[in-house]
mmCIF file of C-alpha atoms in Angstrom:
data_model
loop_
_atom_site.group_PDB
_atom_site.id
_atom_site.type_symbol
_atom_site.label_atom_id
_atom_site.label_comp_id
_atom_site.label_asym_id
_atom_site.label_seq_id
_atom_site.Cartn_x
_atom_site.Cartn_y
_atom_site.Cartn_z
ATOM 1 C CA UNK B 1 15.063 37.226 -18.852
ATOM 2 C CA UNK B 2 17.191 36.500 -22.059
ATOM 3 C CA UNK B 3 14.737 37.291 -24.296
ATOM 4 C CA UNK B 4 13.732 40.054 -22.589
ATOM 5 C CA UNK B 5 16.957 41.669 -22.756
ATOM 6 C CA UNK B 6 16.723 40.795 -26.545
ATOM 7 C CA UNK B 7 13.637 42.282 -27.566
ATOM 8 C CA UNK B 8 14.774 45.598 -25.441
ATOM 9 C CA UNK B 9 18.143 45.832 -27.574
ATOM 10 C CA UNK B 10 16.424 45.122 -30.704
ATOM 11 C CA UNK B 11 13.984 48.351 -29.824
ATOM 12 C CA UNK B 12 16.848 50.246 -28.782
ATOM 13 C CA UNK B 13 19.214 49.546 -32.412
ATOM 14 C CA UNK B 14 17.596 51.555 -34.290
ATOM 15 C CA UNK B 15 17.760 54.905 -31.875
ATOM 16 C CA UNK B 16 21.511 53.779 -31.133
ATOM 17 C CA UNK B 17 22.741 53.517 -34.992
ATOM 18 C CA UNK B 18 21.205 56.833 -35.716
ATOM 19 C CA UNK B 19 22.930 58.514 -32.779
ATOM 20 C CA UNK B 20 26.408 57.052 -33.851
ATOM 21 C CA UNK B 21 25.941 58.082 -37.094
ATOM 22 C CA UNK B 22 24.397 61.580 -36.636
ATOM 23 C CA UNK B 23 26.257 62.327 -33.420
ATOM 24 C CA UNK B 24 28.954 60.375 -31.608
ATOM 25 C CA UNK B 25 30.854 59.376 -34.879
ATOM 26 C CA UNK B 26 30.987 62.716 -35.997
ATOM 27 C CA UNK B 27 32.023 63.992 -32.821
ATOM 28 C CA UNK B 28 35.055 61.786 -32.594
ATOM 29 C CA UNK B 29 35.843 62.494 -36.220
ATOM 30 C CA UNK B 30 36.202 66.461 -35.319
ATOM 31 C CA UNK B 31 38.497 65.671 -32.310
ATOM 32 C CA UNK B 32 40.512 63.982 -35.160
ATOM 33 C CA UNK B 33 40.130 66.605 -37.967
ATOM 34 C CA UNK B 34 41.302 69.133 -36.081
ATOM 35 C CA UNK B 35 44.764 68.169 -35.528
ATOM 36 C CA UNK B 36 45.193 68.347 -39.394
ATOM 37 C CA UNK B 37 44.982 70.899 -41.825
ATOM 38 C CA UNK B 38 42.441 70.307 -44.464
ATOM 39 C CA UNK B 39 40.048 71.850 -47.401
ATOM 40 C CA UNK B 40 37.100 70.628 -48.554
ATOM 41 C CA UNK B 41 37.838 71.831 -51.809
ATOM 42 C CA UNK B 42 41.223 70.089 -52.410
ATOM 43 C CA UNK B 43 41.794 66.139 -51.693
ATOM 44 C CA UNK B 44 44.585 65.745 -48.619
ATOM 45 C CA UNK B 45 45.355 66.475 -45.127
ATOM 46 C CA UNK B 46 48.898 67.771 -43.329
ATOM 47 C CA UNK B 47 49.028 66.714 -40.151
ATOM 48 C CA UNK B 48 49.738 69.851 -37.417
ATOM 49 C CA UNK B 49 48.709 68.428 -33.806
ATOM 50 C CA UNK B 50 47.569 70.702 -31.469
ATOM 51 C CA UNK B 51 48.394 74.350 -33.967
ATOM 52 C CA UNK B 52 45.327 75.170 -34.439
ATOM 53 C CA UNK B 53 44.422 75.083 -30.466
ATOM 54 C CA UNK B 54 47.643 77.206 -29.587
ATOM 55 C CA UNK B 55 46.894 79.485 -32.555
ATOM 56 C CA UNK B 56 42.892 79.814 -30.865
ATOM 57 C CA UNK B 57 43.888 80.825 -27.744
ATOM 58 C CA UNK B 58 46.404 83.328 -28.898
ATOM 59 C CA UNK B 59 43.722 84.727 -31.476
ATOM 60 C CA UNK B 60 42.126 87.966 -30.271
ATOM 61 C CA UNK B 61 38.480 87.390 -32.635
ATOM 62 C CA UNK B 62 38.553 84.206 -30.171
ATOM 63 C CA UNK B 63 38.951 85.897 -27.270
ATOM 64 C CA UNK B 64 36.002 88.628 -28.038
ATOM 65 C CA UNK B 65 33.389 85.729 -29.358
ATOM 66 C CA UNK B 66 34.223 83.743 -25.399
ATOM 67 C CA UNK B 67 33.519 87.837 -23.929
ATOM 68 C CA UNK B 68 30.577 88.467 -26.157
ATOM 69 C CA UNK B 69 29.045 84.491 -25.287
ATOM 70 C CA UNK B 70 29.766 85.296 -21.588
ATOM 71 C CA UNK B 71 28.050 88.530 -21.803
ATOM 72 C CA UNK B 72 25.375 86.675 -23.309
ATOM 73 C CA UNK B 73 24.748 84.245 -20.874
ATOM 74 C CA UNK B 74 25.351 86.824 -17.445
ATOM 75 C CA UNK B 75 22.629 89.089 -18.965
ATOM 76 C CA UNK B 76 20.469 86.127 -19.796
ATOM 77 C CA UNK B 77 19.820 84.876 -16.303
ATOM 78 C CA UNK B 78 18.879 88.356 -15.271
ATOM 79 C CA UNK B 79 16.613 89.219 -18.711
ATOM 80 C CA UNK B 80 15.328 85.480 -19.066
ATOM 81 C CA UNK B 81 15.419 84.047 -15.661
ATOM 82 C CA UNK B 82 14.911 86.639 -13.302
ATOM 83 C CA UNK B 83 12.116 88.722 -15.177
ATOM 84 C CA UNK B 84 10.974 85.003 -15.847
ATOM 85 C CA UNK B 85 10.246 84.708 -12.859
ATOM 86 C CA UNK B 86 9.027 87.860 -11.333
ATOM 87 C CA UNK B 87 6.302 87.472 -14.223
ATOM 88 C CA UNK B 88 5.861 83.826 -13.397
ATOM 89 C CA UNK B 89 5.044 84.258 -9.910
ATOM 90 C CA UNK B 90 2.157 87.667 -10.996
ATOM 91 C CA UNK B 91 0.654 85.569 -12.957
ATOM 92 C CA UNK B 92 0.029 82.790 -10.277
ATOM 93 C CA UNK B 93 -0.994 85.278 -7.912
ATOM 94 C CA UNK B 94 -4.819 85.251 -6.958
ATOM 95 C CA UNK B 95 -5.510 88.194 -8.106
ATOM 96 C CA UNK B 96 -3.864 87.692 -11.688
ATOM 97 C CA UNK B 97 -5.003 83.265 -12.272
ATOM 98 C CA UNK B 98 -8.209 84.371 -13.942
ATOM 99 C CA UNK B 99 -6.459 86.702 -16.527
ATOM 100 C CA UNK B 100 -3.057 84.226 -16.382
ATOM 101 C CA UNK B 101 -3.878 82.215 -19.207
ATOM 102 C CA UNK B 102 -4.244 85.424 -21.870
ATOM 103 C CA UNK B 103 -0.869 86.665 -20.093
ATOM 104 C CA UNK B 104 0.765 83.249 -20.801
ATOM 105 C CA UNK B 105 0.148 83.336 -24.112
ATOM 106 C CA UNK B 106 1.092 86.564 -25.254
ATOM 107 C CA UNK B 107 4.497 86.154 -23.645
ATOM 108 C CA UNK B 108 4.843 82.796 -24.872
ATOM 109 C CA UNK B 109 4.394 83.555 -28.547
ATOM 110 C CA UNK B 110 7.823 85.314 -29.435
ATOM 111 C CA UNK B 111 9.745 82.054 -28.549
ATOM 112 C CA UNK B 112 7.875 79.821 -30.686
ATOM 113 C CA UNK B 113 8.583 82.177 -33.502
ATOM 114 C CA UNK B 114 11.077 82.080 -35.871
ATOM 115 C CA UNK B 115 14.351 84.174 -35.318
ATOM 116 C CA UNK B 116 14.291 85.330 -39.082
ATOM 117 C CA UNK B 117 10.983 87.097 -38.458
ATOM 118 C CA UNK B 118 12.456 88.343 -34.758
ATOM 119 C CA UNK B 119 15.889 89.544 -36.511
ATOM 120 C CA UNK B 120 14.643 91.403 -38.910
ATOM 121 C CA UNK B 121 11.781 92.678 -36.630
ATOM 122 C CA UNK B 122 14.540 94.269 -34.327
ATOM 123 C CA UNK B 123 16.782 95.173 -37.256
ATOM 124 C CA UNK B 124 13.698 97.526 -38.453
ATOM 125 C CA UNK B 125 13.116 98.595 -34.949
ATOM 126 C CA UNK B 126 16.590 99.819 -33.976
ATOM 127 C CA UNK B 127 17.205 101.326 -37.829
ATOM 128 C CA UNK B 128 18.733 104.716 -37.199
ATOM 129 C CA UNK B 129 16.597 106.143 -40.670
ATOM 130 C CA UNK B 130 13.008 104.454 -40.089
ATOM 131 C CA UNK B 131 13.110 102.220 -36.481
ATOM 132 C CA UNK B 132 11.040 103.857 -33.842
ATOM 133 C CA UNK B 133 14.352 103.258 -30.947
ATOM 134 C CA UNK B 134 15.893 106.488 -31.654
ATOM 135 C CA UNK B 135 12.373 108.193 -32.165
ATOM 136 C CA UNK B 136 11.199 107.544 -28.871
ATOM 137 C CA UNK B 137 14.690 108.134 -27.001
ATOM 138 C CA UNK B 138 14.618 111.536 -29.031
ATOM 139 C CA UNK B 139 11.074 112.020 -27.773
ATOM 140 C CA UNK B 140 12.389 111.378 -24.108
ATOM 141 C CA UNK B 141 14.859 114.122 -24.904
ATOM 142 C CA UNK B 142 18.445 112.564 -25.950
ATOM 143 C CA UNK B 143 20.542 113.450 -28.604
ATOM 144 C CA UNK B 144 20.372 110.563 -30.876
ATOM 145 C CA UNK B 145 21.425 112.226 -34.063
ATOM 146 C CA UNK B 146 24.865 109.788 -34.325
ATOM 147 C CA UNK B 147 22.630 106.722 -32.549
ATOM 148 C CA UNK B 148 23.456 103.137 -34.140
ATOM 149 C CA UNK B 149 22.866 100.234 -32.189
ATOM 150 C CA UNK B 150 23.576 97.674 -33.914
ATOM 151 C CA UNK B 151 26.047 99.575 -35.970
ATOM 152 C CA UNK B 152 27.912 101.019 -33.511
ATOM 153 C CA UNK B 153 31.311 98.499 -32.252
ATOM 154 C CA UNK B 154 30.100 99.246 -28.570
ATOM 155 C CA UNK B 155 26.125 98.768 -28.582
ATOM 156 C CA UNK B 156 26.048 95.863 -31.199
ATOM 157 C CA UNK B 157 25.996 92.908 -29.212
ATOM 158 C CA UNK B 158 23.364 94.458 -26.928
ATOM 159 C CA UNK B 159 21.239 95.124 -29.326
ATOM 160 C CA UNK B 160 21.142 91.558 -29.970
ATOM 161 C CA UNK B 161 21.193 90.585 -26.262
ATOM 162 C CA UNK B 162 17.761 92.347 -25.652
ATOM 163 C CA UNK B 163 16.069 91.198 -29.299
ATOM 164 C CA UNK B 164 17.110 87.460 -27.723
ATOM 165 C CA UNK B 165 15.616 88.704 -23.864
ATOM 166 C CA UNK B 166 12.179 89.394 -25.653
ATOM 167 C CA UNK B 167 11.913 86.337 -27.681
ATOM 168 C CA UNK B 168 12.901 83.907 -24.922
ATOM 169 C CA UNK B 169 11.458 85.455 -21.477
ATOM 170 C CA UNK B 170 8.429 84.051 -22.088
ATOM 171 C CA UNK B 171 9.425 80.507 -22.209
ATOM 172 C CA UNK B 172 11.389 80.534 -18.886
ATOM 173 C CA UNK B 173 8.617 82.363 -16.908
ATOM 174 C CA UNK B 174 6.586 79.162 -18.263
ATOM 175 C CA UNK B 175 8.487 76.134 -16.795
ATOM 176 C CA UNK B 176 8.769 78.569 -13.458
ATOM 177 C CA UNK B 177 4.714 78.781 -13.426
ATOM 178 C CA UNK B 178 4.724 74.850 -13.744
ATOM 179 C CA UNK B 179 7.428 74.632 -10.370
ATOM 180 C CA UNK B 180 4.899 77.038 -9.152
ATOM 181 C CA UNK B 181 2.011 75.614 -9.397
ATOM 182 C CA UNK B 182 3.541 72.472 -7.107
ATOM 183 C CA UNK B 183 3.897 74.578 -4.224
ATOM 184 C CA UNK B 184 1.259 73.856 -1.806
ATOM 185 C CA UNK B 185 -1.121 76.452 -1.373
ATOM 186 C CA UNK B 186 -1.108 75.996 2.285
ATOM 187 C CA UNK B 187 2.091 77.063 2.559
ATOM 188 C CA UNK B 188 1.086 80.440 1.274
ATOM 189 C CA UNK B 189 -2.027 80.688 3.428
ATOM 190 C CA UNK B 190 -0.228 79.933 6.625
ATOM 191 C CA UNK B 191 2.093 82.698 5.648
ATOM 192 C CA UNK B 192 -0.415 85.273 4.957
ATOM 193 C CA UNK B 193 -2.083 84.374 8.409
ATOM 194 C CA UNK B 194 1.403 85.146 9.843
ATOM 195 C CA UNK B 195 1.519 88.437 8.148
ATOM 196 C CA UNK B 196 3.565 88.085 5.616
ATOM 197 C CA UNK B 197 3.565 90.226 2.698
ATOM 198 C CA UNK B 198 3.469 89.221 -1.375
ATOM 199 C CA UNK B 199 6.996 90.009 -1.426
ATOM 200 C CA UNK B 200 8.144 88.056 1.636
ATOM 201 C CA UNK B 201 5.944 85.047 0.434
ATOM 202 C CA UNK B 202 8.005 85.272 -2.558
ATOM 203 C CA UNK B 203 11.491 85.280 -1.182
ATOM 204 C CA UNK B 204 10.849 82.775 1.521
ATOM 205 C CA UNK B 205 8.094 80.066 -0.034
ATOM 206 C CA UNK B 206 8.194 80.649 -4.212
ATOM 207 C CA UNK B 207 11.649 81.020 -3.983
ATOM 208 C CA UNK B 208 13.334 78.131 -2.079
ATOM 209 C CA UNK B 209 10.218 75.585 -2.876
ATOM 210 C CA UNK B 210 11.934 75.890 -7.164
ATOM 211 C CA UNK B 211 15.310 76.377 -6.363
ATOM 212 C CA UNK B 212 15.675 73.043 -8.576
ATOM 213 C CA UNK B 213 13.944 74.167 -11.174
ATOM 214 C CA UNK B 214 15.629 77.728 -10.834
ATOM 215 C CA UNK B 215 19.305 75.977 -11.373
ATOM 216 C CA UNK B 216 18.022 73.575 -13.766
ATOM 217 C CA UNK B 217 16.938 76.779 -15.873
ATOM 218 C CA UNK B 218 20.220 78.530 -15.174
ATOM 219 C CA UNK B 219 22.443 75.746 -16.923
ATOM 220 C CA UNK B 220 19.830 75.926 -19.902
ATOM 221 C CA UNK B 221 20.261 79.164 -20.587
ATOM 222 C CA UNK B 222 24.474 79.106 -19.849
ATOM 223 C CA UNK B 223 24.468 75.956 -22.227
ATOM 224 C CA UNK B 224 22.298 77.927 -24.924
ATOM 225 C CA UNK B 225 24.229 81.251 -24.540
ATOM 226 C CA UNK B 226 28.069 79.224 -25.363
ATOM 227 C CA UNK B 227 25.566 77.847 -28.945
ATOM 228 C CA UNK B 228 24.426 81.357 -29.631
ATOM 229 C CA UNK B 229 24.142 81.624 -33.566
ATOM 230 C CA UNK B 230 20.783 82.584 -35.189
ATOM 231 C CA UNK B 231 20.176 86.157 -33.616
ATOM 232 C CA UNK B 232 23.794 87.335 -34.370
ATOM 233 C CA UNK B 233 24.118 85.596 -37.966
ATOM 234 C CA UNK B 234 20.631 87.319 -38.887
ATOM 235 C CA UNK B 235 20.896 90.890 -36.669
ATOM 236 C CA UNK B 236 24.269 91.700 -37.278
ATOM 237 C CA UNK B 237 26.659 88.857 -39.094
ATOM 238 C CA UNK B 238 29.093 89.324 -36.369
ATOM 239 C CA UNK B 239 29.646 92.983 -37.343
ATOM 240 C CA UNK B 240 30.672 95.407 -37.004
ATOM 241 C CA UNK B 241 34.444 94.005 -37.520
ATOM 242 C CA UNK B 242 33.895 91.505 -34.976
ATOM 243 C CA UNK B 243 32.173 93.736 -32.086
ATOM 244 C CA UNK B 244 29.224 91.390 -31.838
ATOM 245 C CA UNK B 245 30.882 87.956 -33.125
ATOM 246 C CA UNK B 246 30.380 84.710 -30.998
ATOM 247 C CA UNK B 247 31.696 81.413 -31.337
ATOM 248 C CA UNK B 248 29.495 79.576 -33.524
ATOM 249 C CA UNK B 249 29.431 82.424 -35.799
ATOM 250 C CA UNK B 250 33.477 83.030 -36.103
ATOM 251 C CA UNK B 251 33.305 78.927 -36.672
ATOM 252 C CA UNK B 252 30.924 79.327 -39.488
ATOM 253 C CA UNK B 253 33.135 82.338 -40.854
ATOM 254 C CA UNK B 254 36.019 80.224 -40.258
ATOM 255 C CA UNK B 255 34.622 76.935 -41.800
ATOM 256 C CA UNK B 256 32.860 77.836 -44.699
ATOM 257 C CA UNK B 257 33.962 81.376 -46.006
ATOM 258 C CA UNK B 258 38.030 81.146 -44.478
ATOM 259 C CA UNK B 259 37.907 77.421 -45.976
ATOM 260 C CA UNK B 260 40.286 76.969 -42.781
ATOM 261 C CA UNK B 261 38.843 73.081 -41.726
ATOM 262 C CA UNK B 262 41.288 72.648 -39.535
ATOM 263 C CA UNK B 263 41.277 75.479 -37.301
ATOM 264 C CA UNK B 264 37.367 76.028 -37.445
ATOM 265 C CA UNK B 265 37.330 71.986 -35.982
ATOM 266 C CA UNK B 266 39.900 72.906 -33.499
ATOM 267 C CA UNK B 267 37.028 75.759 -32.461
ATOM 268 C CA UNK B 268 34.473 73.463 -32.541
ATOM 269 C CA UNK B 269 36.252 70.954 -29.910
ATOM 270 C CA UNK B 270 36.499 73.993 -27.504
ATOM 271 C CA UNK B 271 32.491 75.048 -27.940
ATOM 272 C CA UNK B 272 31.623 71.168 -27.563
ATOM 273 C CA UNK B 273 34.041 70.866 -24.359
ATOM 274 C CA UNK B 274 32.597 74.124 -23.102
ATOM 275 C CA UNK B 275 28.733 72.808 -23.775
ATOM 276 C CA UNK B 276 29.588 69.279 -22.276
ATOM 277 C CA UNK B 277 31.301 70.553 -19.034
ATOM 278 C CA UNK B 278 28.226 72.985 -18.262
ATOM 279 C CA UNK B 279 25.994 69.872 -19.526
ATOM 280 C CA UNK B 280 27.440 67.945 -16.646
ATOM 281 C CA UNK B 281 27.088 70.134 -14.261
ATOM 282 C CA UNK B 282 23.365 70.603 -15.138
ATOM 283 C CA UNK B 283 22.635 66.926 -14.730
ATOM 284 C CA UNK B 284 24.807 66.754 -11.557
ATOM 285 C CA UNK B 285 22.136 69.901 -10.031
ATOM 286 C CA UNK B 286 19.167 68.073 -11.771
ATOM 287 C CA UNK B 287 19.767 65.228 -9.408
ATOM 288 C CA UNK B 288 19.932 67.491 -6.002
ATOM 289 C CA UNK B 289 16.481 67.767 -5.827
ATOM 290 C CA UNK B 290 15.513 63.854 -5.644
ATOM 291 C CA UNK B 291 15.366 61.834 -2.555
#
């Protein structure tokens, strides 16, 4: 049993050692850092205590990126999740499975693509001078002659809320096919004898036969929303001002243009503490579906 125990541990070192290094040592050491203020340019640190975390949560940038990552994630679960899985459950219809796998590919590409080529894809498209957006509203009759999307303080973030919708749709109404597919088929044929219709089948068999899988999706894209960084950093930099800015992007201003260690560490704590508590309480809904 000894040696057993042995030869598992020896297996498991080298996967440990690299998650210290790469993860739970430097996690600790930015709980630390941020009670100090520091450069990386200049050799030193002053210690401050907990400044940086009173100056955060008086800081009104702050206080937008939290809004604009909550925006994020409350128009996520109803562009990811619930058109997720209004397409996921089409395509396992009967009348759709023999066309499903084309469909299933064509909305899976866009989220195994890279967010340069998607940014700049929907910078192009809502371009005021030469994107097709304000053509076609102008075509539907609006006035779009001072129409800026992602220019505009108001319309910036949603701009890059729907380029993110279209990328990452796809993927969601995926894992929702695979929960599914699990349902028994029977289920749905009894119901159909009954008289049920494709929508009631859906609200009373599809529906509470992936509620695990539904939550478990949820968290993902709540947890994903609070790390939000590629789509704004490429579609907008945070602009204009700060209209569109989000956490990890007002960190990386903060950090590495600001040179202000200190209080972009301080941010950091807050984004992991965020990400951790909603990590838990994924796990903690992961587990109410086993018996």
């Amino acid at each position: 049993m000894k040696k057993r125990h042995i030869t598992a541990c020896l297996f498991l070192a080298p996967a440990i050692i690299v998650m210290l290094i790469f993860m739970y040592i430097p996690i600790v050491q930015n709980f630390y850092y941020s009670l100090f203020n520091w450069s990386i340019y200049k050799p030193g640190k002053t210690f401050v205590g907990l400044k940086y975390f009173i100056e955060l949560f008086q800081d009104k940038v702050f206080w937008t990126c939290l809004r604009n990552n909550t925006l994020y994630a409350l128009i996520s679960l109803v562009g990811q999740l619930g058109v997720g899985l209004v397409v996921a459950a089409i395509l396992e219809a009967k009348f759709m499975r023999k066309h499903s796998g084309f469909f299933r590919t064509v909305f899976f590409i866009p989220s195994v693509m890279s967010f340069m080529v998607v940014g700049l894809l929907w910078q192009l498209f809502f371009n005021p001078n030469v994107g097709p957006f304000n053509g076609i509203l102008k075509a539907m009759g609006m006035n779009t002659a001072n129409l800026n999307i992602l220019g505009n303080p108001g319309t910036a973030i949603f701009g890059v809320i729907f380029a993110s919708q279209w990328m990452y749709f796809g993927y969601m109404a995926m894992l929702l096919i695979i929960g599914i597919q699990k349902v028994p088929d029977e289920l749905y044929e009894a119901a159909e004898i009954d008289g049920a219709n494709a929508l009631q089948r859906f609200l009373h068999i599809t529906i509470p036969n992936i509620k695990e899988m539904i939550l478990v999706d949820c968290i993902i894209i709540v947890v994903g929303s609070f790390k939000l960084f590629d789509e704004v950093f490429i579609m907008t930099n945070g602009g204009p001002g700060y209209a569109s800015e989000v956490i990890s992007t007002y960190l990386y201003r903060t950090a590495f243009r600001a040179d202000m260690m200190g209080s972009a560490s301080a941010m950091a704590v807050v984004l992991f503490v965020i990400t951790f508590a909603l990590s838990i309480f994924q796990m903690k809904i992961s587990r109410s579906g086993e018996e």
